[in-house]
Short mmCIF file of C-alpha atoms and ligand atoms in Angstrom, two decimals:
data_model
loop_
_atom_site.label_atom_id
_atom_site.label_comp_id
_atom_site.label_asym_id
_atom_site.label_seq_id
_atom_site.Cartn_x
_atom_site.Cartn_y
_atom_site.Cartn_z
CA UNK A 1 40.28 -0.88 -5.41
CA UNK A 2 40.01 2.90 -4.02
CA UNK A 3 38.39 4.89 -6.53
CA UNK A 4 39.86 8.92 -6.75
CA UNK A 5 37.72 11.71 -7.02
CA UNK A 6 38.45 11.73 -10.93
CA UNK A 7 37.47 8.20 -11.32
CA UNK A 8 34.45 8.64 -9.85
CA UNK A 9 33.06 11.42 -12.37
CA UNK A 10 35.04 9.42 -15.14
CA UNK A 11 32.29 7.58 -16.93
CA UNK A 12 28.85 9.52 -16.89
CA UNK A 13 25.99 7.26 -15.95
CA UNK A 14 22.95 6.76 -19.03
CA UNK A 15 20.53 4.91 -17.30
CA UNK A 16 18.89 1.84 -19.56
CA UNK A 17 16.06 1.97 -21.14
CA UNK A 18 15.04 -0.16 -18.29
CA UNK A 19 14.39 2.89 -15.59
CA UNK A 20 13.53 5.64 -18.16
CA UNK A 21 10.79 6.11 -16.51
CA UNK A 22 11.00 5.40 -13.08
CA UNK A 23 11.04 8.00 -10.41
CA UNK A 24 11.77 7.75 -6.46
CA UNK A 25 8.88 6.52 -3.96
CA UNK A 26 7.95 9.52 -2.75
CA UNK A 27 6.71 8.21 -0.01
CA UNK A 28 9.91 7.02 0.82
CA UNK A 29 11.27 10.41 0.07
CA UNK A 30 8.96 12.44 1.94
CA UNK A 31 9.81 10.30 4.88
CA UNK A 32 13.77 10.35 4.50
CA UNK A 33 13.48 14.23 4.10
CA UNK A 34 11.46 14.62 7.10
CA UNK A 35 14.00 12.33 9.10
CA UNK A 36 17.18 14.61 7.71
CA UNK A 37 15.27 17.79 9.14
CA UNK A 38 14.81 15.96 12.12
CA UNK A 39 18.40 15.18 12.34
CA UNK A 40 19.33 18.78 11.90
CA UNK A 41 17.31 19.81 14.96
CA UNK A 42 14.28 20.89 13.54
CA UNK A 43 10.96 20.01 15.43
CA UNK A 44 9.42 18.16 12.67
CA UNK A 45 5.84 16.97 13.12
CA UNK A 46 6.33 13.44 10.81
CA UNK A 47 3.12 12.74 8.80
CA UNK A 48 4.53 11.60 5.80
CA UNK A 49 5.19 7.85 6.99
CA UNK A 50 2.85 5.19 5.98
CA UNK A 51 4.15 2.77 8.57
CA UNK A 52 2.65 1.93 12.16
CA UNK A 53 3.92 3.32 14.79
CA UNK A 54 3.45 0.22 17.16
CA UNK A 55 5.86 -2.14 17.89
CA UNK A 56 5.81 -5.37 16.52
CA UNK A 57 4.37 -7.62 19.34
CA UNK A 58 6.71 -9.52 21.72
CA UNK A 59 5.11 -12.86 20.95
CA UNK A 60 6.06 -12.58 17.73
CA UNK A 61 9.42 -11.18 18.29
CA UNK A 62 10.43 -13.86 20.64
CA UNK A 63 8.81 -16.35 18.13
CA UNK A 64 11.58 -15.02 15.69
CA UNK A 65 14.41 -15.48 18.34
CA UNK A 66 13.53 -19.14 18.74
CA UNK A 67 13.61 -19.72 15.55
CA UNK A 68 17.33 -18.18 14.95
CA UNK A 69 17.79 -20.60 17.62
CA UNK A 70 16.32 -23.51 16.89
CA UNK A 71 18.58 -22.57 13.13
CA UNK A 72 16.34 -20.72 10.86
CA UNK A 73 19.69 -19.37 9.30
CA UNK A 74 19.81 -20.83 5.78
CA UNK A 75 17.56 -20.82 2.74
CA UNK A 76 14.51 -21.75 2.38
CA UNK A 77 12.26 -22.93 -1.07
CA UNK A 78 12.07 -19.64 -2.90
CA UNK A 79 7.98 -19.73 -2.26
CA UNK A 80 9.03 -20.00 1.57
CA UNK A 81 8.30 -22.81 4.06
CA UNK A 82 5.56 -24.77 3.82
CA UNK A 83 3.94 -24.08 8.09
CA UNK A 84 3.63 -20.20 6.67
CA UNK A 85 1.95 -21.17 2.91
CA UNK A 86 -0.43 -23.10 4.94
CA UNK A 87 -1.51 -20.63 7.12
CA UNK A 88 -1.77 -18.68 4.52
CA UNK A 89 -3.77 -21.08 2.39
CA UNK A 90 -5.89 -21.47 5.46
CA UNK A 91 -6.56 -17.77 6.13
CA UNK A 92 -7.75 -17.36 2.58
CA UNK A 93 -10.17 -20.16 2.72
CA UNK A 94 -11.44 -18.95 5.73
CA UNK A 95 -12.64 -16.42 3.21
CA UNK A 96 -14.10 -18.34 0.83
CA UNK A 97 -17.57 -18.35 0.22
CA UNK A 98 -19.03 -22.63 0.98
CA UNK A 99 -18.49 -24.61 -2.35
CA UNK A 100 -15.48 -22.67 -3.54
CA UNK A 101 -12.07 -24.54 -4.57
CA UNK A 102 -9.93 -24.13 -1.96
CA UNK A 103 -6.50 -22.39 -1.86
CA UNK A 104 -3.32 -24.40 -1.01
CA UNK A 105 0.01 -23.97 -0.22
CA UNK A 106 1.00 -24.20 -4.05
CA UNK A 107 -1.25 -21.41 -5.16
CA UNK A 108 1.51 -19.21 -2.60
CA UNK A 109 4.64 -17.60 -3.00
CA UNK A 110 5.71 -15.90 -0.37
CA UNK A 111 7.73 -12.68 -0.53
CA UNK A 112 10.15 -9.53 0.63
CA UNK A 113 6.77 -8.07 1.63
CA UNK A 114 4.18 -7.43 -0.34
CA UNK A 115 5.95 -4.96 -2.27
CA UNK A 116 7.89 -7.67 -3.92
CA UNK A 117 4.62 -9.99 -4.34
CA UNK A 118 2.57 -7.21 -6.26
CA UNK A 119 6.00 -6.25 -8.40
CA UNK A 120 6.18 -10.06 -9.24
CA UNK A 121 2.35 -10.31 -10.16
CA UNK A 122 2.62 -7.22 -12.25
CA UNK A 123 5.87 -8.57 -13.95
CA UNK A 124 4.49 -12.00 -14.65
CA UNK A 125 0.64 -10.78 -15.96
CA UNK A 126 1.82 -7.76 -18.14
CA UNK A 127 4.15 -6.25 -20.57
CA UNK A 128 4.40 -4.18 -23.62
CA UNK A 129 1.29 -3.42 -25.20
CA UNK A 130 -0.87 -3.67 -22.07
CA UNK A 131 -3.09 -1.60 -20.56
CA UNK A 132 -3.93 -1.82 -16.87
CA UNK A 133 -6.74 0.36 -15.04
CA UNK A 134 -5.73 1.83 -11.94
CA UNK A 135 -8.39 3.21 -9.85
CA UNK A 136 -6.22 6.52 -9.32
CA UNK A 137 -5.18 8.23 -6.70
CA UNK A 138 -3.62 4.96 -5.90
CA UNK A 139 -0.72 3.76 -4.36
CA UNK A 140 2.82 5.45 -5.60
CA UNK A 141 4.32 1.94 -6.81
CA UNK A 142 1.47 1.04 -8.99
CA UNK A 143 2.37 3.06 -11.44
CA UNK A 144 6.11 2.53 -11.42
CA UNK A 145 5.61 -1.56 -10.99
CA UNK A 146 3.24 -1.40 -14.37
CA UNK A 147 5.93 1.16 -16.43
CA UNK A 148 9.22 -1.57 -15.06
CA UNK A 149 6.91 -4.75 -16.59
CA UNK A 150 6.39 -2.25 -20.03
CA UNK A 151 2.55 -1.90 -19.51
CA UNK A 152 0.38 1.62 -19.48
CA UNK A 153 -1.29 2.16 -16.47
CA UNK A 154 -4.59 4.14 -17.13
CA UNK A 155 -5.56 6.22 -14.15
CA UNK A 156 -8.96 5.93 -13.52
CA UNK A 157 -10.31 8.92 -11.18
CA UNK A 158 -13.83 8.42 -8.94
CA UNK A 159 -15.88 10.66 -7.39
CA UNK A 160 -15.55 12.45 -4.04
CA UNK A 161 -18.91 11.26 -2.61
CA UNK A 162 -16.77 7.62 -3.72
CA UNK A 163 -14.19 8.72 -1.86
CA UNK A 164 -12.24 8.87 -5.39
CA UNK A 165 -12.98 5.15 -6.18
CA UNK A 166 -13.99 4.25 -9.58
CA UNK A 167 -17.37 2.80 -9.85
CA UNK A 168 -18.11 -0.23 -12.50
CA UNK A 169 -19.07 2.00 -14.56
CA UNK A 170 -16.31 4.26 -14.49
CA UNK A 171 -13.90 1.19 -14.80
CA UNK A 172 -15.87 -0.09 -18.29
CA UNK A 173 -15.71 3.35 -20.11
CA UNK A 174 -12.01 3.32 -19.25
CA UNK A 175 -11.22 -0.13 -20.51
CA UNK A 176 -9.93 -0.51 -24.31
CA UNK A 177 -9.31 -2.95 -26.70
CA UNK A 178 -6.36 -3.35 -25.09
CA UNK A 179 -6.78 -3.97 -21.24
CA UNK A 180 -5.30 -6.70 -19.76
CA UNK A 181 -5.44 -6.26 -16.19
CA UNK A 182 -6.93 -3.80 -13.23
CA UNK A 183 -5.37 -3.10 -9.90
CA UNK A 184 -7.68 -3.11 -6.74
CA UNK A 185 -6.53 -1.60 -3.00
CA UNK A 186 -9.21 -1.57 -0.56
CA UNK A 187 -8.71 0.53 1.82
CA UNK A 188 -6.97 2.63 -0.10
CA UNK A 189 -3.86 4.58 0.12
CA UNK A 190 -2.93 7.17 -0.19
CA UNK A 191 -7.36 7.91 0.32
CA UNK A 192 -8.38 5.32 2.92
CA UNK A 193 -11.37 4.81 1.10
CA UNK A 194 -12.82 1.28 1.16
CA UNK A 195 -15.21 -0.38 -1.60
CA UNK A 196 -18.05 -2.23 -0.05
CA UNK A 197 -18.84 -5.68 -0.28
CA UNK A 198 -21.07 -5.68 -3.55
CA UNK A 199 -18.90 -2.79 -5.60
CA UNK A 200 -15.91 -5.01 -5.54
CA UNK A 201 -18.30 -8.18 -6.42
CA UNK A 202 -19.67 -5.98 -9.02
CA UNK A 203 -16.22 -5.12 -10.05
CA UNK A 204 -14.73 -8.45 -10.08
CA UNK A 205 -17.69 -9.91 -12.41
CA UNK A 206 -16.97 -7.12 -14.70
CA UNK A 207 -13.32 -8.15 -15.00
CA UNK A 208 -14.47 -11.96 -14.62
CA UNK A 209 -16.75 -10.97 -18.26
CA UNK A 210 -13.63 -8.99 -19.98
CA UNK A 211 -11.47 -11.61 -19.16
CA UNK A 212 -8.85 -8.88 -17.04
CA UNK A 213 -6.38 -10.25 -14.50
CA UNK A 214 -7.34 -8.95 -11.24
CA UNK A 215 -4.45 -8.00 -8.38
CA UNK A 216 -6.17 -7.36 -5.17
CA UNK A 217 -3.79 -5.50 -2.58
CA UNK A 218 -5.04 -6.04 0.44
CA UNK A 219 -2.41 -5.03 3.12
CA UNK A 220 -4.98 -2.61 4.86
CA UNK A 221 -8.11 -5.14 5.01
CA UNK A 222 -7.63 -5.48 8.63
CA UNK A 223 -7.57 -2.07 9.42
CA UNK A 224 -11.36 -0.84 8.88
CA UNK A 225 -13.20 1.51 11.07
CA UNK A 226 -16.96 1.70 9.37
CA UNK A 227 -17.24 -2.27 9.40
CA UNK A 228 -15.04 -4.73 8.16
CA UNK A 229 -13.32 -4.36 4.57
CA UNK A 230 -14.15 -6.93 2.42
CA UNK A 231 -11.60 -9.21 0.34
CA UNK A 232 -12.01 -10.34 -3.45
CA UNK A 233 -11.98 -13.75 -1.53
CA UNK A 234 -15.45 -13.45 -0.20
CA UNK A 235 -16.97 -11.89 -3.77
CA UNK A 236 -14.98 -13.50 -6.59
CA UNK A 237 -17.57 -15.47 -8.39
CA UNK A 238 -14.38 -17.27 -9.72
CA UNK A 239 -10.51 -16.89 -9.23
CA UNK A 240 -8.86 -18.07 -12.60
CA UNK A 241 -7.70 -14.58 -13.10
CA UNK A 242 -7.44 -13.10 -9.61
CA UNK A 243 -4.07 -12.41 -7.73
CA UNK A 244 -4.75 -11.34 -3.90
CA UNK A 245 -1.79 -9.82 -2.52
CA UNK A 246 -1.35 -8.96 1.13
CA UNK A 247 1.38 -8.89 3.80
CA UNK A 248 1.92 -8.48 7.62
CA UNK A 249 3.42 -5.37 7.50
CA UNK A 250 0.75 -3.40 8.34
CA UNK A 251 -2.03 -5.47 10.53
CA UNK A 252 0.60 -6.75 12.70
CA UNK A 253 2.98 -3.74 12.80
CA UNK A 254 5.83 -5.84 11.05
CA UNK A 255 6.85 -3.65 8.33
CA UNK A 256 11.00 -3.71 8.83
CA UNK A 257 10.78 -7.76 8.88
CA UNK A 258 9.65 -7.89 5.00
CA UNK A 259 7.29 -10.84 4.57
CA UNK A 260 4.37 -10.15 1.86
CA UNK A 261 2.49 -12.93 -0.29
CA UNK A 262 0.61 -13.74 -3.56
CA UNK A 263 -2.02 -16.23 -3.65
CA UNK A 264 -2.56 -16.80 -7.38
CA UNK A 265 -3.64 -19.55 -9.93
CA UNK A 266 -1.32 -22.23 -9.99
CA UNK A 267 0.39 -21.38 -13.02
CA UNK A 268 0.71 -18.10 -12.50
CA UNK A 269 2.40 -18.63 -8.62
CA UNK A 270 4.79 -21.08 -10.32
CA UNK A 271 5.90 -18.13 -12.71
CA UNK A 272 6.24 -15.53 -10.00
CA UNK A 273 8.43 -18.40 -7.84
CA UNK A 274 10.45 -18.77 -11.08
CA UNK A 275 10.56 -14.94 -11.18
CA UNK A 276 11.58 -14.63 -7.46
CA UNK A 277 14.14 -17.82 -7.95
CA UNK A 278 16.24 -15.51 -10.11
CA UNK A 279 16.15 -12.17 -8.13
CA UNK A 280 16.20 -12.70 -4.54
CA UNK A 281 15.21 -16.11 -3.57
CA UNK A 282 13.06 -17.07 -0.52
CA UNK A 283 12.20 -13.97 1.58
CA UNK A 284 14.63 -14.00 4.94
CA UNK A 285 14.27 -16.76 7.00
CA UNK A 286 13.75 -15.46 10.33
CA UNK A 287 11.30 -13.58 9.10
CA UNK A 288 9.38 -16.28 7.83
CA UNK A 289 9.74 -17.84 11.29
CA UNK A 290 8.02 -14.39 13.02
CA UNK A 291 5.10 -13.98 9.90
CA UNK A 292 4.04 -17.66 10.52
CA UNK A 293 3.79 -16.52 14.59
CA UNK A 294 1.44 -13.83 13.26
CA UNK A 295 -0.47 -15.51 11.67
CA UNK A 296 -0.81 -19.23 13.56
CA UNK A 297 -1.08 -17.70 17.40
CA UNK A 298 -4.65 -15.48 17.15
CA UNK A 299 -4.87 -15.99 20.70
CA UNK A 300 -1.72 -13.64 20.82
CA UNK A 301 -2.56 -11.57 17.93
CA UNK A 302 -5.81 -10.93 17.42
CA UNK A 303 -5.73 -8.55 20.75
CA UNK A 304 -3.01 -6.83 19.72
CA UNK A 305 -4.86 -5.98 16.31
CA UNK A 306 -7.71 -4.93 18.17
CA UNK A 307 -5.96 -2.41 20.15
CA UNK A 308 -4.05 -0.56 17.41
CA UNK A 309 -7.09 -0.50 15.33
CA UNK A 310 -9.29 0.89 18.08
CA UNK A 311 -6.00 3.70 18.63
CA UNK A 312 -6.02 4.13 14.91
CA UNK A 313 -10.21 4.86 15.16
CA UNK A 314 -9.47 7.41 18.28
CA UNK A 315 -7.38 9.66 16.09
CA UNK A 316 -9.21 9.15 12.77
CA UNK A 317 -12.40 10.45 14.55
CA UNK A 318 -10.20 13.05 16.57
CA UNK A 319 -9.11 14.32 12.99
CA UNK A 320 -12.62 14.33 11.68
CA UNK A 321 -13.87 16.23 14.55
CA UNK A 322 -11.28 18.48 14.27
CA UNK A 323 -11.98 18.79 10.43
CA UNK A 324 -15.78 19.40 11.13
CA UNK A 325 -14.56 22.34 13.46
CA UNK A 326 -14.65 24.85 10.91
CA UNK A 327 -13.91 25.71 7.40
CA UNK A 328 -11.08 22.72 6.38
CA UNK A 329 -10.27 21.40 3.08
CA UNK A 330 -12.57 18.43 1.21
CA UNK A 331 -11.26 15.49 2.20
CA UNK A 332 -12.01 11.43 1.72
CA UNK A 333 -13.93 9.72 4.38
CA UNK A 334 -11.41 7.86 5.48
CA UNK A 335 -13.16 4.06 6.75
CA UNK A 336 -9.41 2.39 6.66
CA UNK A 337 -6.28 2.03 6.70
CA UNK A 338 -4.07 5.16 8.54
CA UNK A 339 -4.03 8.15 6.04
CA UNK A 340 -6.12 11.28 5.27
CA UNK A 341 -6.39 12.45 1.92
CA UNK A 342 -7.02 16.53 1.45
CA UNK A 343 -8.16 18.67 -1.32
CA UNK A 344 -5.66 21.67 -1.24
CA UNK A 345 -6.42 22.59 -4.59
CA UNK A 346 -7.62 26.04 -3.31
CA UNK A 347 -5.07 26.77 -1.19
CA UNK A 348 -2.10 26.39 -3.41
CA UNK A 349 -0.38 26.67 -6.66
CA UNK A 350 2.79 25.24 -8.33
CA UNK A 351 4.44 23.56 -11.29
CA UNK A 352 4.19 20.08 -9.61
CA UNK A 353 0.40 20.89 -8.53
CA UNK A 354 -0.96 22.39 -5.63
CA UNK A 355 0.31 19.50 -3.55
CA UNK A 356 3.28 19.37 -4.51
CA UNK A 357 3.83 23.61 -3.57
CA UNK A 358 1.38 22.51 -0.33
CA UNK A 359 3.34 19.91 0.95
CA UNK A 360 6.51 21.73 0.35
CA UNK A 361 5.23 25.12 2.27
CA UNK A 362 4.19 22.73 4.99
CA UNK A 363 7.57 21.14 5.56
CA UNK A 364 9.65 24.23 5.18
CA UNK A 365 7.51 26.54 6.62
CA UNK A 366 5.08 25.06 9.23
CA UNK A 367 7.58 21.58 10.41
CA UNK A 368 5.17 19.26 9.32
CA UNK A 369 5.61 16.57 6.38
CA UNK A 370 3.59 14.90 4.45
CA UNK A 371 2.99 13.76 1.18
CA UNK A 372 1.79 15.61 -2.13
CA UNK A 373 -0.39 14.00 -3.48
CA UNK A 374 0.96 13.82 -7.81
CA UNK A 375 3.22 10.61 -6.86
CA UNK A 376 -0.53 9.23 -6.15
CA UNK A 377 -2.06 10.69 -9.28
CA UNK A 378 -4.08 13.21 -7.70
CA UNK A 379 -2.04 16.63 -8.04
CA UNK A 380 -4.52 19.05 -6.16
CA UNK A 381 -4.37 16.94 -3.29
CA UNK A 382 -1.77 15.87 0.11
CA UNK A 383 -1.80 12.93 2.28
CA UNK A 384 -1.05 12.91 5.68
CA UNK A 385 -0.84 9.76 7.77
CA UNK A 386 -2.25 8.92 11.09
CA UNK A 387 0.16 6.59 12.66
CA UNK A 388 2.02 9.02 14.51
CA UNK A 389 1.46 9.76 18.34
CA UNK A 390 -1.70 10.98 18.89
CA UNK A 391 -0.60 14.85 19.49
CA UNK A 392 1.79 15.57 16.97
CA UNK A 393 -1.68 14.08 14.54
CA UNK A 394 -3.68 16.69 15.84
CA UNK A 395 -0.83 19.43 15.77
CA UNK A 396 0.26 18.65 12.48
CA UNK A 397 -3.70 18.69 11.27
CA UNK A 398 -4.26 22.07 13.06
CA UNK A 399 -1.69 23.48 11.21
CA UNK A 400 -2.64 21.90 7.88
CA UNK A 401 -5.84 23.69 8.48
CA UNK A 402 -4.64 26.79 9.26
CA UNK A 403 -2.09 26.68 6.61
CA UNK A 404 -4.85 25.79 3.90
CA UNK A 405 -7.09 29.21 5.32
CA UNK A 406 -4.64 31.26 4.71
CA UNK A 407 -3.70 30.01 1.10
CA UNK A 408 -7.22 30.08 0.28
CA UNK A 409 -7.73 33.71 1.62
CA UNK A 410 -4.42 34.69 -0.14
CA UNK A 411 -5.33 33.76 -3.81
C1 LIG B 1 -1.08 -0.07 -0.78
C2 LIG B 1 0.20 -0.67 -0.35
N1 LIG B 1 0.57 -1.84 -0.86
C3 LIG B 1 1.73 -2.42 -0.52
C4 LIG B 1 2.58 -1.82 0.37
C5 LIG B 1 3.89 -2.48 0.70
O1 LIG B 1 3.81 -3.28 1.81
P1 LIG B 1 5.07 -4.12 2.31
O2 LIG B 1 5.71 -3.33 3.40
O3 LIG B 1 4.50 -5.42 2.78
O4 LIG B 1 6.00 -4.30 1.16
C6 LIG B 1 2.26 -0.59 0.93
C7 LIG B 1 3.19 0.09 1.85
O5 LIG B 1 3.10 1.26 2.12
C8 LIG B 1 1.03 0.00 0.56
O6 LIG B 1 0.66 1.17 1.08
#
């Protein structure tokens, strides 16, 4: 049927109550905008992404072509195939501190990248009537996952000397009556702050007392630069209530091929597949093919891990240097994943926070994106990402600094 003009502004849309609340990534949207400018000829200096920008390695690449060979065209069971569950399973207990239950395939459901897993977890583990901390700034799609499943996320700030994480204590005082569940992300994004080993055991035992549902997102574990990030594998004291999330998109630069995961209790992966078996089935197949590559062939990968975390270290400590260089804005030692996270707060004013008017004078004015920092919670504040050739980092910084010296001098 071709719809006319007319027809299309027939019926006004009212959204359901479903999406009242839900607002655009704006990650996403910092990143589409910067890629229309671009389009339009302007020179813009792209810091707003929060993918690699390393191309997914050939073994695994030609791994996937063998497989859409050899036929892996059709479905697969809506956890995904077994091969990838196990590696999975395996990589997990490699975690596992000696004596503790191992994980198995069944405790796995594989999905349209981790996205989709932590969306699933959040869906399955809360709903009206539940509160869930989030240490906060945090991750854009926290917030929006926990409003879709009907639950009230409760930001929970941390100091800067933290790097903005919420200590144990921090996370009791939050809690009420009516917590149900806390999300963890270390490293962070948008911060790149990382909890060591015994503040998430400390953490976990407090949720392990108050009976909370843990989701651990771990997407950026492999990419630590002050020693390696630890998991909720190694320092759960017990897992009956812990969800650990992760992905390859990120450690293995594979963020277009959509494969994520959610080891869980038994039950609770069985729910989530039931979940999944109604929306979009098994993640695709192919890709399933090119994650279990990844993961099965650390003769192959392991290298290539190595080198774009050793890059990723070469421009975090160009940045720093160039941060200790003179007067900069505060910002959050960053010990992971690919972002810096900037106090503007001085610099800047607007209705959406100093970020917000920041970011937008950045863009606009100076060609660089990146991303205020109220989608994460943390108004005052911008993040920019480092996974972007090495120069346009330090050009984009340079002028982030400049920009912020001249805000602060002007107000
Ligand atoms: C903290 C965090 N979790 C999850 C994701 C989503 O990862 P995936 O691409 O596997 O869906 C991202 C992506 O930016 C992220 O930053």
């Amino acid at each position: 049927m071709t719809l006319t003009a007319a027809d299309a502004t027939a019926a006004p849309f009212v959204p359901s109550g479903n999406i009242t609340q839900l607002r655009e990534s704006a990650t996403i949207a910092a990143s589409a905008r910067a890629k229309a400018l671009r389009a339009q000829g302007r020179p813009i200096i792209d810091l707003g992404a929060g993918e690699p920008d390393f191309d997914t390695p050939a073994f695994i690449r030609d791994a996937a072509k063998a497989a859409l060979d050899a036929g892996a065209t059709r479905y697969t069971a809506t956890e995904g195939i077994l091969p990838l569950r196990e590696a999975i399973a395996s990589r997990a207990n490699a975690l596992l501190p000696a004596g503790a239950a191992p994980v198995a395939a069944g405790d796995i459901v594989v999905g349209n990248g981790t996205k989709q897993a932590l969306f699933n977890a959040c869906f399955v583990l809360f709903g009206p009537g539940d509160d869930v901390l989030v240490p906060t700034p945090a991750w854009v799609s926290y917030y929006e996952m926990l409003g879709l499943s009907r639950a009230n996320a409760v930001a929970v700030p941390g100091r800067l000397a933290d790097g903005l994480l919420p200590d144990v204590d921090a996370l009791a005082r939050a809690a009420t009556a009516r917590t149900r569940g806390l999300m963890l992300n270390s490293p962070c994004n948008p911060t790149g702050a990382v909890y060591g080993r015994d503040q998430l055991a400390g953490i976990l035992a407090l949720a392990a007392e108050r009976d909370w549902w843990v989701i651990s997102d771990e997407i950026y574990r492999r990419i630590a630069y002050d020693g390696p990030a630890a998991s909720a594998f190694e320092v759960a004291a017990q897992r009956d209530r812990l969800v650990v999330v992760d992905g390859v998109a990120k450690s293995y630069a594979m963020t277009g091929w959509r494969i994520g995961w959610a080891v869980a209790p038994r039950a609770v992966a069985q729910a989530i597949g039931n979940l999944q078996s109604h929306t979009t089935s098994n993640a695709a197949t192919v890709s399933q093919h090119a994650a279990l590559a990844a993961l099965t062939r650390p003769a192959e990968a392991e290298p290539a891990i190595a080198a774009m975390v050793a890059e990723f270290r070469a421009r975090r400590d160009a940045c720093l240097a160039l941060l200790a260089g003179g007067e900069s804005p505060p910002a959050v030692h960053p010990a992971g994943a690919f972002y810096l996270f900037l106090d503007v707060s001085a610099a800047a004013r607007g209705p959406d926070g100093a970020g917000a008017a920041f970011a937008a004078t950045m863009l606009e004015q100076h060609d660089v994106a990146v991303v205020a920092g109220n989608a994460f919670g943390a108004p005052g504040w911008v993040r920019m990402s480092y996974a972007a050739p090495t120069a346009d980092v330090l050009e984009g910084l340079r002028r982030i600094v400049s920009a912020w010296r001249t805000g602060r001098s002007s107000r």
